[in-house]
Tab-separated table of C-alpha atoms in Angstrom:
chain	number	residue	atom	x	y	z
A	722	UNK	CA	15.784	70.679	43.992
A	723	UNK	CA	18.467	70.825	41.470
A	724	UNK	CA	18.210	71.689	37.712
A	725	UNK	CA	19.055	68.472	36.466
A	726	UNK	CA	16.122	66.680	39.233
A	727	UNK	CA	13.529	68.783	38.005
A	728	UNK	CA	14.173	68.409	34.116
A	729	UNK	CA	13.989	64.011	35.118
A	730	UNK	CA	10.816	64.643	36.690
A	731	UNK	CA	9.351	66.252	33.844
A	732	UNK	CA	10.054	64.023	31.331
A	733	UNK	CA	9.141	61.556	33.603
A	734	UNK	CA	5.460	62.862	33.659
A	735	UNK	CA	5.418	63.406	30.325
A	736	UNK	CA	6.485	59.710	29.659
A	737	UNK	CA	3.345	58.883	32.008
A	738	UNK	CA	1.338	61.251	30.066
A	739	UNK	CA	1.810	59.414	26.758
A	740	UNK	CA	1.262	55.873	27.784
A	741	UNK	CA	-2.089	56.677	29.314
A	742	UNK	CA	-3.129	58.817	26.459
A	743	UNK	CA	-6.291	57.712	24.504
A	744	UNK	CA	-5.538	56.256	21.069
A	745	UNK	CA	-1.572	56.253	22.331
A	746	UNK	CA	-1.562	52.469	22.113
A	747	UNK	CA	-3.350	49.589	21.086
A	748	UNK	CA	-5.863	47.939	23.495
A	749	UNK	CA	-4.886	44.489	24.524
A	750	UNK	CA	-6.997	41.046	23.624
A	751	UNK	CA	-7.765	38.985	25.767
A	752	UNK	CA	-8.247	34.874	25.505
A	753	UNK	CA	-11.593	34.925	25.082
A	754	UNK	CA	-12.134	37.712	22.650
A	755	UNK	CA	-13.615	36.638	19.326
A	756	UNK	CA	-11.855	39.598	17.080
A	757	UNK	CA	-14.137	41.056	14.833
A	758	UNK	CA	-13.849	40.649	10.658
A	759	UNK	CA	-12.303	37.813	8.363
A	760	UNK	CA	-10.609	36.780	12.210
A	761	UNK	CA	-13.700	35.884	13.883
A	762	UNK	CA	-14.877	34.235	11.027
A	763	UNK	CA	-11.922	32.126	11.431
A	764	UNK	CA	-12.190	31.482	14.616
A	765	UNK	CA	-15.626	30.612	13.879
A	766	UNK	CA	-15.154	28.098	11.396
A	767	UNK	CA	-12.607	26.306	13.096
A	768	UNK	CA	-14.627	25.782	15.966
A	769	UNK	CA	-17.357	24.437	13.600
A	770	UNK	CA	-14.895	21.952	12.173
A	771	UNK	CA	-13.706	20.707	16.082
A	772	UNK	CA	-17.038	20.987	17.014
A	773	UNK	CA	-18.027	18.484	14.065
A	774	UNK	CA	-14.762	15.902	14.081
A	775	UNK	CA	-16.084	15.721	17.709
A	776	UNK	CA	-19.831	15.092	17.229
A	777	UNK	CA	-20.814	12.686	19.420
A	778	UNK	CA	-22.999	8.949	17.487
A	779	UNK	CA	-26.800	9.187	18.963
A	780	UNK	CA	-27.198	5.630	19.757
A	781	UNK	CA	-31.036	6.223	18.606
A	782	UNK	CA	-30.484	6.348	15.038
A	783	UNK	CA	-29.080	3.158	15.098
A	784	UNK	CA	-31.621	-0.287	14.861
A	785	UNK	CA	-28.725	-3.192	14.936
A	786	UNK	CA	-28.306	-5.695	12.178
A	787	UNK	CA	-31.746	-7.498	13.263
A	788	UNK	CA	-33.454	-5.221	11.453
A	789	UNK	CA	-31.912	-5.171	8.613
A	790	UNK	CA	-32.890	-8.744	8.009
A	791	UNK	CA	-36.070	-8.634	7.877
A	792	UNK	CA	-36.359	-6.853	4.574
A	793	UNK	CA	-32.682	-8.067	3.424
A	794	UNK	CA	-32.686	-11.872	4.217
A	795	UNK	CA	-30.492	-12.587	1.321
A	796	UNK	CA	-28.102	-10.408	2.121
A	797	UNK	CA	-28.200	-11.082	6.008
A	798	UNK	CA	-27.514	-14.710	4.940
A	799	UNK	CA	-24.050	-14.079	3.456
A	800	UNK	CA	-23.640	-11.948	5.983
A	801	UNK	CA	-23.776	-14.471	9.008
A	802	UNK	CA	-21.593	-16.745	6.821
A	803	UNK	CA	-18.646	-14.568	6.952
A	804	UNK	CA	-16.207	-12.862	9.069
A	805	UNK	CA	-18.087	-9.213	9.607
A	806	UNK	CA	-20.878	-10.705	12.024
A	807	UNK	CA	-17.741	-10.997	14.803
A	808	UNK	CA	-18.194	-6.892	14.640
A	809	UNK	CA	-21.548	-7.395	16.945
A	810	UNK	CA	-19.413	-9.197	19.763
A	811	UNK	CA	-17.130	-5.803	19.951
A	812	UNK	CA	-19.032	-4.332	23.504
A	813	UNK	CA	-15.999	-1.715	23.127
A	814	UNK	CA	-17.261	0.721	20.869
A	815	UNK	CA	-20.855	2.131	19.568
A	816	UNK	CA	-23.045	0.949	17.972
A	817	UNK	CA	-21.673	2.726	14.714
A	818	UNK	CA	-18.716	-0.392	14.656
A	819	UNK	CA	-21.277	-3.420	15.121
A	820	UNK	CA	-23.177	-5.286	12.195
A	821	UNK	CA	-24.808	-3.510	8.850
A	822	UNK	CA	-24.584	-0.523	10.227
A	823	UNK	CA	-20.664	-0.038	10.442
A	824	UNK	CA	-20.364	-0.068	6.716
A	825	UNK	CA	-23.790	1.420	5.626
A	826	UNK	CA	-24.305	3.908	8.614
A	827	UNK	CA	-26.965	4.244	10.694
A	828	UNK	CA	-30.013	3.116	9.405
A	829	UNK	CA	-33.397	4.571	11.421
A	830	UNK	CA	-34.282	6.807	8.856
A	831	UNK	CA	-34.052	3.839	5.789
A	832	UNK	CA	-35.921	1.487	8.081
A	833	UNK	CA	-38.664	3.750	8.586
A	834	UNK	CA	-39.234	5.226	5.136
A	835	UNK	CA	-37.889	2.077	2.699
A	836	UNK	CA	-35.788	4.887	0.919
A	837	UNK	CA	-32.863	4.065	-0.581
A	838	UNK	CA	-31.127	7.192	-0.287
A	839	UNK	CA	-31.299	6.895	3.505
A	840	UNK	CA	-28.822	4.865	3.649
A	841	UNK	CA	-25.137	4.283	2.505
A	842	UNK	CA	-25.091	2.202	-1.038
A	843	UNK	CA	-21.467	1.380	-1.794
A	844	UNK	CA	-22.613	1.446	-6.071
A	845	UNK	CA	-23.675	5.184	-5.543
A	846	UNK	CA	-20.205	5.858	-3.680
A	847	UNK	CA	-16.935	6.804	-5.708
A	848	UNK	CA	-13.841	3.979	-5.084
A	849	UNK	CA	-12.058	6.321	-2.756
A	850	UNK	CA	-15.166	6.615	-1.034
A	851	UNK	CA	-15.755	3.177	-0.648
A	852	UNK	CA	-12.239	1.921	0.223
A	853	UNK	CA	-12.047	4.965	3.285
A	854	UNK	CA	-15.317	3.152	4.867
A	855	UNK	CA	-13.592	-0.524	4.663
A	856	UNK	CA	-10.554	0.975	5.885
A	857	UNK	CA	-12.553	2.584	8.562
A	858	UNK	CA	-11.492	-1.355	10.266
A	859	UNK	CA	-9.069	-2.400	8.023
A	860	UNK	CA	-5.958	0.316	7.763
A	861	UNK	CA	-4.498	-0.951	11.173
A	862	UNK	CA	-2.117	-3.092	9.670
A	863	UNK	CA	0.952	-3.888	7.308
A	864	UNK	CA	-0.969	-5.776	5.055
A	865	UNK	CA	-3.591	-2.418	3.784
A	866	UNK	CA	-2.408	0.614	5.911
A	867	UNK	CA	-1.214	1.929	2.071
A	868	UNK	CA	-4.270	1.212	0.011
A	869	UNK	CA	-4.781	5.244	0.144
A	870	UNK	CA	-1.554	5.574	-1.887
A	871	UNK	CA	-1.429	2.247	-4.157
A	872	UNK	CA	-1.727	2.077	-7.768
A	873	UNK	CA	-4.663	0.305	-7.491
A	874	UNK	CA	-6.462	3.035	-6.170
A	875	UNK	CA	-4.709	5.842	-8.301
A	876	UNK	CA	-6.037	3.903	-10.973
A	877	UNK	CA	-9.624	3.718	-9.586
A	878	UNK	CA	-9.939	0.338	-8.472
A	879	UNK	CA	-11.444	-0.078	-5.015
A	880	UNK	CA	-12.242	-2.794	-2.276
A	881	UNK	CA	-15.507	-3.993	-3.968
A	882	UNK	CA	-13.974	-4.735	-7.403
A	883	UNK	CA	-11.874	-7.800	-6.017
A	884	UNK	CA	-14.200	-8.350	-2.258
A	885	UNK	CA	-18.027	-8.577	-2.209
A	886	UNK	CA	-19.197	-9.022	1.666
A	887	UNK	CA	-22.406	-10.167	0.305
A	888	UNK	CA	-21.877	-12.654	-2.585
A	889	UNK	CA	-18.389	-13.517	-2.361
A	890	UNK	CA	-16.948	-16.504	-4.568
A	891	UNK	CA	-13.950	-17.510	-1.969
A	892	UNK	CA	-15.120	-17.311	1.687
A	893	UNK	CA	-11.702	-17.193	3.395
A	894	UNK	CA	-11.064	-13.468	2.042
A	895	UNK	CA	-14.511	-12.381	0.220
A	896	UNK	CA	-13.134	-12.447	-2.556
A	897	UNK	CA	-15.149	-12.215	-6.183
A	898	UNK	CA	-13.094	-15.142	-7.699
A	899	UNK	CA	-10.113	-17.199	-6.983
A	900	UNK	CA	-6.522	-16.436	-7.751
A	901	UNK	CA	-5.326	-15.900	-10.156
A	902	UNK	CA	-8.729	-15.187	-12.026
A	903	UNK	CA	-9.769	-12.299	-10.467
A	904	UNK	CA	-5.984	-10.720	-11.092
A	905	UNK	CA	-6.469	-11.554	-14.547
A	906	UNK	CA	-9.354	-9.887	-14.950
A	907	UNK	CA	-7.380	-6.840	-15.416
A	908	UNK	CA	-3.582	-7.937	-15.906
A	909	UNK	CA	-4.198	-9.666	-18.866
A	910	UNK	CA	-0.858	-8.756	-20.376
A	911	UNK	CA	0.875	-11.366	-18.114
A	912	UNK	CA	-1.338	-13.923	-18.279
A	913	UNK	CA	0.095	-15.539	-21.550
A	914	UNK	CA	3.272	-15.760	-19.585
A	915	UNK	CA	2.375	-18.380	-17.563
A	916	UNK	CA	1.339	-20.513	-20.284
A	917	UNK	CA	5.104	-20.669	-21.453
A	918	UNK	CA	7.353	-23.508	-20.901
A	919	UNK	CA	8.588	-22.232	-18.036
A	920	UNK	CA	7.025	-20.205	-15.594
A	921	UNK	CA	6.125	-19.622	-11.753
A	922	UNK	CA	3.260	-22.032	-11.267
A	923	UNK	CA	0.386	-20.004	-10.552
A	924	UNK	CA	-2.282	-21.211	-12.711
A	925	UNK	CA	-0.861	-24.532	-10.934
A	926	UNK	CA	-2.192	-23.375	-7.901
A	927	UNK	CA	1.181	-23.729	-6.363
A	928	UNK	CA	1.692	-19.963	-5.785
A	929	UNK	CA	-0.435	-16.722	-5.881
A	930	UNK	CA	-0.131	-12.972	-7.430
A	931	UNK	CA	-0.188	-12.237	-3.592
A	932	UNK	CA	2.643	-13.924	-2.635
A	933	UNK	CA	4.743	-11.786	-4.411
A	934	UNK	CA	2.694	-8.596	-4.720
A	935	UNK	CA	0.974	-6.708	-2.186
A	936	UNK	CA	-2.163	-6.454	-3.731
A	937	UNK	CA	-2.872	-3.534	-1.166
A	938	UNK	CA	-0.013	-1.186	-1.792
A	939	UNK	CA	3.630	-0.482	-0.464
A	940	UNK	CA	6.859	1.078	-1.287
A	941	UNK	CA	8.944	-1.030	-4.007
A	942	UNK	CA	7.860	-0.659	-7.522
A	943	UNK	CA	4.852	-3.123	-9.252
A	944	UNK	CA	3.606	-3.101	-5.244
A	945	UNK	CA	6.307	-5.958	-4.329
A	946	UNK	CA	6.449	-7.589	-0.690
A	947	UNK	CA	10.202	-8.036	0.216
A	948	UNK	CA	11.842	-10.383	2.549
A	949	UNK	CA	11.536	-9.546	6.542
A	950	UNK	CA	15.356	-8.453	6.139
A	951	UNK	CA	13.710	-5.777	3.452
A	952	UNK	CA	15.311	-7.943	0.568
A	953	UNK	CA	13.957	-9.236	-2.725
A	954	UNK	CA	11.104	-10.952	-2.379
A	955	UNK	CA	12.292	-13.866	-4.813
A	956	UNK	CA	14.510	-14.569	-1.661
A	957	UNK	CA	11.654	-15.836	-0.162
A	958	UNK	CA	11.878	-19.281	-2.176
A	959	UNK	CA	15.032	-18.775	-3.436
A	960	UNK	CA	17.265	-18.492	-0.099
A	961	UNK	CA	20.348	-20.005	-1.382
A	962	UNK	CA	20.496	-17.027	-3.657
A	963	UNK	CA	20.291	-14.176	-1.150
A	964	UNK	CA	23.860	-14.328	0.323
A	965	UNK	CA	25.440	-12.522	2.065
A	966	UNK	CA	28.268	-12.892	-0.118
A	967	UNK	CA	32.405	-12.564	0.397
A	968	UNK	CA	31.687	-11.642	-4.023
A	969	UNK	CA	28.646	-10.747	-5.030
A	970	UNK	CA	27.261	-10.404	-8.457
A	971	UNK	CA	26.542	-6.425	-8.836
A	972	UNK	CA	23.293	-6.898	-10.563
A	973	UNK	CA	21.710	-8.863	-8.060
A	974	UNK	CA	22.195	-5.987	-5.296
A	975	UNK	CA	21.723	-3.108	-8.094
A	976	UNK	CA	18.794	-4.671	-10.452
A	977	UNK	CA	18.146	-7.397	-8.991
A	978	UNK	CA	16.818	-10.849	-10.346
A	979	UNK	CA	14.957	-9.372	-13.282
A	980	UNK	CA	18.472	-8.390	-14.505
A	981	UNK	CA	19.045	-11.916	-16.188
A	982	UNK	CA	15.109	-13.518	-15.446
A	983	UNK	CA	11.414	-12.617	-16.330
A	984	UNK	CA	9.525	-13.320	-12.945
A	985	UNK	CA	6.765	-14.241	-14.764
A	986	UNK	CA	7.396	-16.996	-17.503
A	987	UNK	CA	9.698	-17.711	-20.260
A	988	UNK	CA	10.191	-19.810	-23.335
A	989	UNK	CA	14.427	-20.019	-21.822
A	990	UNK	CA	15.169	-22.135	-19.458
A	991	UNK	CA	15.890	-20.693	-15.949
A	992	UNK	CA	13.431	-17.944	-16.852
A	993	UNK	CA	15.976	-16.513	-18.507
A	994	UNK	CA	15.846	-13.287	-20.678
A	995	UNK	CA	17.626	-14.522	-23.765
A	996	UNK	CA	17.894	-18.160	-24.790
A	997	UNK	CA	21.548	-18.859	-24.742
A	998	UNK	CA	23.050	-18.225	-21.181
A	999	UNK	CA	26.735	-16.253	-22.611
A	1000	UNK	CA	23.877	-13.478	-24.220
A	1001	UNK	CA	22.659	-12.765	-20.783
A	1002	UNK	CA	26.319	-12.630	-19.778
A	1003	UNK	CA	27.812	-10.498	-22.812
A	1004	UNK	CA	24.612	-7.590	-22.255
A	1005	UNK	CA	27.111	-6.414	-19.440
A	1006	UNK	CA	30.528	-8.363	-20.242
A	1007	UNK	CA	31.425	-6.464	-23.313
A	1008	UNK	CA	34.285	-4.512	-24.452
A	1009	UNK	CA	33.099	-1.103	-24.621
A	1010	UNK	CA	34.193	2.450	-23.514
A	1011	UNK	CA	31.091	2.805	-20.632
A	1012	UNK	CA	31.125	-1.242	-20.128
A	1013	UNK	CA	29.570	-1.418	-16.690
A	1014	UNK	CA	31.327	-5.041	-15.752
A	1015	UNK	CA	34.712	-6.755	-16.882
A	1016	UNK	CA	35.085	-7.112	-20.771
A	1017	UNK	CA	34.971	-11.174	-21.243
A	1018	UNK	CA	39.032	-12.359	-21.664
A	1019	UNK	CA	40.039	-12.171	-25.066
A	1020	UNK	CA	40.351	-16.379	-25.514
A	1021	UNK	CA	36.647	-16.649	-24.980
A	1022	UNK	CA	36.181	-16.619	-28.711
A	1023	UNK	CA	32.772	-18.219	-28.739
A	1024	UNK	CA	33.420	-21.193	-29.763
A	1025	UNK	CA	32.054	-24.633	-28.768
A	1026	UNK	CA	34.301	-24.656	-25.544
A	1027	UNK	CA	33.233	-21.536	-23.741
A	1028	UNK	CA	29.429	-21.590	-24.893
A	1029	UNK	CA	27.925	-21.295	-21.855
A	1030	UNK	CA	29.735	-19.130	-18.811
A	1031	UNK	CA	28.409	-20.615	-16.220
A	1032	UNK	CA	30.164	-24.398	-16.847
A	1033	UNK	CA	33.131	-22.717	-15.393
A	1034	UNK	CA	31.160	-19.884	-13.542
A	1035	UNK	CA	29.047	-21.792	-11.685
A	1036	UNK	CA	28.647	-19.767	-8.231
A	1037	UNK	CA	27.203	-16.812	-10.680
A	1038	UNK	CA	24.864	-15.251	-8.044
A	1039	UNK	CA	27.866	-15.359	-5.639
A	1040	UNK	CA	30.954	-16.808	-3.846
A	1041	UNK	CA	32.562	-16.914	-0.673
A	1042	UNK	CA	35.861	-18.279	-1.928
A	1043	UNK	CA	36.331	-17.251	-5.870
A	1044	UNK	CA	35.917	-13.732	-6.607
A	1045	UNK	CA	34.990	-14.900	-10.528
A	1046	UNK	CA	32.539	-17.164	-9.390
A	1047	UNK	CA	34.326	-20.306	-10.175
A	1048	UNK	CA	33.696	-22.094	-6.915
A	1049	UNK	CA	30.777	-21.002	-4.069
């Protein structure tokens, strides 16, 4: 054996040597090792936490709504007038989704010992506590899947301030008192505005808060609905307004109605903001260095003639033929 053979064989062995060498590497973990220190106590507690998320309902603590009424007959009798006794008909789930018991949890232990701290009271639960438990049902939908995030919420107003399942003043939507009432209750800054000359006609009856707002939450500022084309949601009345337009009137598509109108009421005509229409106009149309819009032509001096844009003007929300708005 040559020289070289002998010296590749040696370091060979010596290679072998090392790897088998106690303390020359670190043993290997396996799947089901638990670690030992802060690791395991980690692995630990998130088992705990799976283990719990996954705890399965014992149908035993549960008596059904039955029982309930025969110490709350007052409360079972609202009850069975509105829409939350159609829970008991749901064979699909547990018995934690069916009658009293969905909202108030299961109720064995309050049944048996008359204590009220057996059971779930909404008054001795914080709003966001509250709202999560009727959202347990109700977040599967448009209409309250962002109640979590709404500024009714932030500001610490839950489901039971405007609903009450048990003495509810409008049936259709347990409501504590008919529109717009109950939204004046707290908005009571815009309730004068609807006593002005002209204004939406809500205290009418004709239209709701609702119909407008999204009592419930959403994306666009003051929780506004929009149009199903994700428009303004004055276009919902007002369709003749929405366009699409060969010229449209920036402010419409920039800051939209509330540019030129209060949505509320107004002592202007129109719901205008200012009581002559050419002061609207000149806010914009004005001959300044930053002036957002066209300066108004120098021979509209004011005067009797040219005292209101829109006699000439008339397609001011838009045109398909007249880029100044002179004819639709």
């Amino acid at each position: 054996m040559s020289g070289k053979a002998i010296t590749r064989l040696c370091i060979l062995l010596f290679l072998m040597l090392g790897l088998v060498a106690p303390g020359s590497a670190a043993p290997k973990k396996h799947g089901n090792d638990k670690g030992t220190g802060a690791e395991a106590q980690d692995n630990d507690k998130q088992k705990g936490k799976k283990a719990e998320s996954h705890e399965a309902v014992d149908p035993s603590q549960y008596v059904g709504a039955e029982t309930c009424k025969t110490c709350h007959e007052e409360q079972a009798k609202s009850y069975d007038q509105g829409p939350h006794w159609k829970t008991a008909l749901d064979k699909r789930h547990g018995p934690e989704w069916q009658g009293c018991e969905a909202c108030h949890g299961p109720g064995k232990a309050h049944a048996e010992s008359a204590d009220p701290e057996k059971i779930i009271r909404f008054a001795s639960l914080s709003r966001e506590e509250s709202s999560k438990r009727c959202l347990g049902c109700h977040e599967f939908g448009e209409e309250h899947s962002n109640f979590l995030r709404s500024k009714h919420l932030k500001n610490n107003v839950g489901c039971v301030d405007c609903h009450s399942v048990h003495s509810p003043k409008v049936n259709r939507q347990l409501l504590k008192a008919a529109q717009p009432a109950l939204c004046y209750s707290c908005h009571l800054e815009v309730k004068p505005d609807f006593s002005k000359p002209f204004h939406h006609r809500v205290n009418e009856g004709l239209i709701n808060c609702t119909n407008c707002h999204n009592q419930h939450g959403g994306f666009l500022p003051k929780q506004l609905r929009s149009t199903a084309a994700q428009d303004m949601v004055c276009f919902n009345c007002h369709t003749d307004k929405a366009g699409p337009f060969a010229w449209e009137h920036a402010p419409i598509k920039t800051e939209g109605c509330v540019a030129c109108h209060t949505p509320h009421g107004s002592s202007n005509p129109r719901l205008l903001k200012r009581s002559n229409v050419n002061l609207v106009c000149l806010e914009c149309h004005t001959l300044t260095v930053d002036a957002p819009a066209p300066a108004a032509p120098s021979f509209h001096n004011q005067a009797q003639k040219y005292q209101a844009c829109t006699m000439c003007h008339t397609a001011i929300h838009g045109s398909n033929s007249d880029r100044v708005f002179f004819k639709p």
